[in-house]
PDB file of C-alpha atoms in Angstrom:
ATOM      1  CA  MET A   1      53.789  54.838  47.185  1.00  0.00           C
ATOM      2  CA  GLY A   2      53.644  58.931  47.408  1.00  0.00           C
ATOM      3  CA  ARG A   3      54.026  58.005  50.702  1.00  0.00           C
ATOM      4  CA  VAL A   4      57.196  55.920  50.473  1.00  0.00           C
ATOM      5  CA  ILE A   5      58.816  58.931  49.017  1.00  0.00           C
ATOM      6  CA  ALA A   6      57.490  62.411  50.835  1.00  0.00           C
ATOM      7  CA  ARG A   7      58.690  60.727  54.043  1.00  0.00           C
ATOM      8  CA  ALA A   8      62.302  60.047  51.826  1.00  0.00           C
ATOM      9  CA  ARG A   9      62.677  63.684  50.920  1.00  0.00           C
ATOM     10  CA  ARG A  10      61.498  64.968  54.876  1.00  0.00           C
ATOM     11  CA  LEU A  11      64.507  62.816  55.855  1.00  0.00           C
ATOM     12  CA  CYS A  12      66.970  64.207  53.044  1.00  0.00           C
ATOM     13  CA  ASP A  13      65.737  67.604  54.425  1.00  0.00           C
ATOM     14  CA  LEU A  14      67.051  66.800  57.532  1.00  0.00           C
ATOM     15  CA  SER A  15      70.294  65.343  56.636  1.00  0.00           C
ATOM     16  CA  ARG A  16      71.280  68.963  55.443  1.00  0.00           C
ATOM     17  CA  THR A  17      69.925  70.622  58.315  1.00  0.00           C
ATOM     18  CA  VAL A  18      71.854  68.177  60.693  1.00  0.00           C
ATOM     19  CA  LYS A  19      75.601  68.786  61.482  1.00  0.00           C
ATOM     20  CA  GLN A  20      78.015  65.840  60.880  1.00  0.00           C
ATOM     21  CA  ARG A  21      80.302  65.438  63.889  1.00  0.00           C
ATOM     22  CA  SER A  22      83.901  65.234  64.878  1.00  0.00           C
ATOM     23  CA  LEU A  23      85.177  63.904  67.784  1.00  0.00           C
ATOM     24  CA  THR A  24      88.915  64.555  68.777  1.00  0.00           C
ATOM     25  CA  GLY A  25      91.369  63.505  71.591  1.00  0.00           C
ATOM     26  CA  ILE A  26      94.698  65.291  72.207  1.00  0.00           C
ATOM     27  CA  LYS A  27      97.171  63.150  74.684  1.00  0.00           C
ATOM     28  CA  PRO A  28      98.474  65.592  77.483  1.00  0.00           C
ATOM     29  CA  THR A  29     102.465  65.565  77.663  1.00  0.00           C
ATOM     30  CA  ASN A  30     102.805  68.378  79.727  1.00  0.00           C
ATOM     31  CA  ALA A  31     102.267  72.060  79.689  1.00  0.00           C
ATOM     32  CA  PRO A  32     100.598  73.057  75.891  1.00  0.00           C
ATOM     33  CA  HIS A  33     102.873  74.140  73.483  1.00  0.00           C
ATOM     34  CA  LEU A  34     103.382  75.679  70.003  1.00  0.00           C
ATOM     35  CA  GLY A  35     103.036  71.804  68.654  1.00  0.00           C
ATOM     36  CA  ASN A  36     100.026  71.438  69.932  1.00  0.00           C
ATOM     37  CA  TYR A  37      98.566  74.307  69.382  1.00  0.00           C
ATOM     38  CA  LEU A  38      99.886  73.356  65.397  1.00  0.00           C
ATOM     39  CA  GLY A  39      99.123  69.446  65.640  1.00  0.00           C
ATOM     40  CA  ALA A  40      96.222  69.486  67.443  1.00  0.00           C
ATOM     41  CA  ILE A  41      94.189  72.070  68.720  1.00  0.00           C
ATOM     42  CA  ARG A  42      94.093  74.498  65.926  1.00  0.00           C
ATOM     43  CA  PRO A  43      92.804  71.533  63.802  1.00  0.00           C
ATOM     44  CA  ALA A  44      90.119  71.258  66.128  1.00  0.00           C
ATOM     45  CA  LEU A  45      88.629  74.889  66.552  1.00  0.00           C
ATOM     46  CA  ARG A  46      89.034  74.991  62.688  1.00  0.00           C
ATOM     47  CA  LEU A  47      86.646  72.001  62.268  1.00  0.00           C
ATOM     48  CA  ALA A  48      83.936  72.798  65.304  1.00  0.00           C
ATOM     49  CA  GLU A  49      83.713  75.825  62.802  1.00  0.00           C
ATOM     50  CA  GLU A  50      81.369  73.003  60.701  1.00  0.00           C
ATOM     51  CA  TYR A  51      80.811  70.392  62.587  1.00  0.00           C
ATOM     52  CA  GLU A  52      78.925  69.579  66.153  1.00  0.00           C
ATOM     53  CA  SER A  53      82.252  68.609  67.722  1.00  0.00           C
ATOM     54  CA  PHE A  54      83.330  66.077  70.860  1.00  0.00           C
ATOM     55  CA  LEU A  55      86.698  67.316  72.529  1.00  0.00           C
ATOM     56  CA  PHE A  56      88.296  65.196  74.504  1.00  0.00           C
ATOM     57  CA  ILE A  57      91.880  64.501  76.682  1.00  0.00           C
ATOM     58  CA  ALA A  58      93.286  60.774  76.198  1.00  0.00           C
ATOM     59  CA  ASP A  59      94.933  60.071  79.346  1.00  0.00           C
ATOM     60  CA  TYR A  60      95.227  56.687  79.749  1.00  0.00           C
ATOM     61  CA  HIS A  61      96.639  57.320  83.450  1.00  0.00           C
ATOM     62  CA  ALA A  62      93.838  58.595  84.954  1.00  0.00           C
ATOM     63  CA  LEU A  63      91.262  55.407  84.067  1.00  0.00           C
TER      64      LEU A  63
END
């Protein structure tokens, strides 16, 4: 029983050190503009400070 508790404590400690993940996609609409920056880019950059971030450009026509 003691080994199970020790392992659970180690896993809890690991979960505190691992960053959560954030996945953000931006749909391209011509050149970037202020609305893109305020609505998608700036919040994504803010999330990147706290989370392991993955960013992509969602372009259905490129498939």
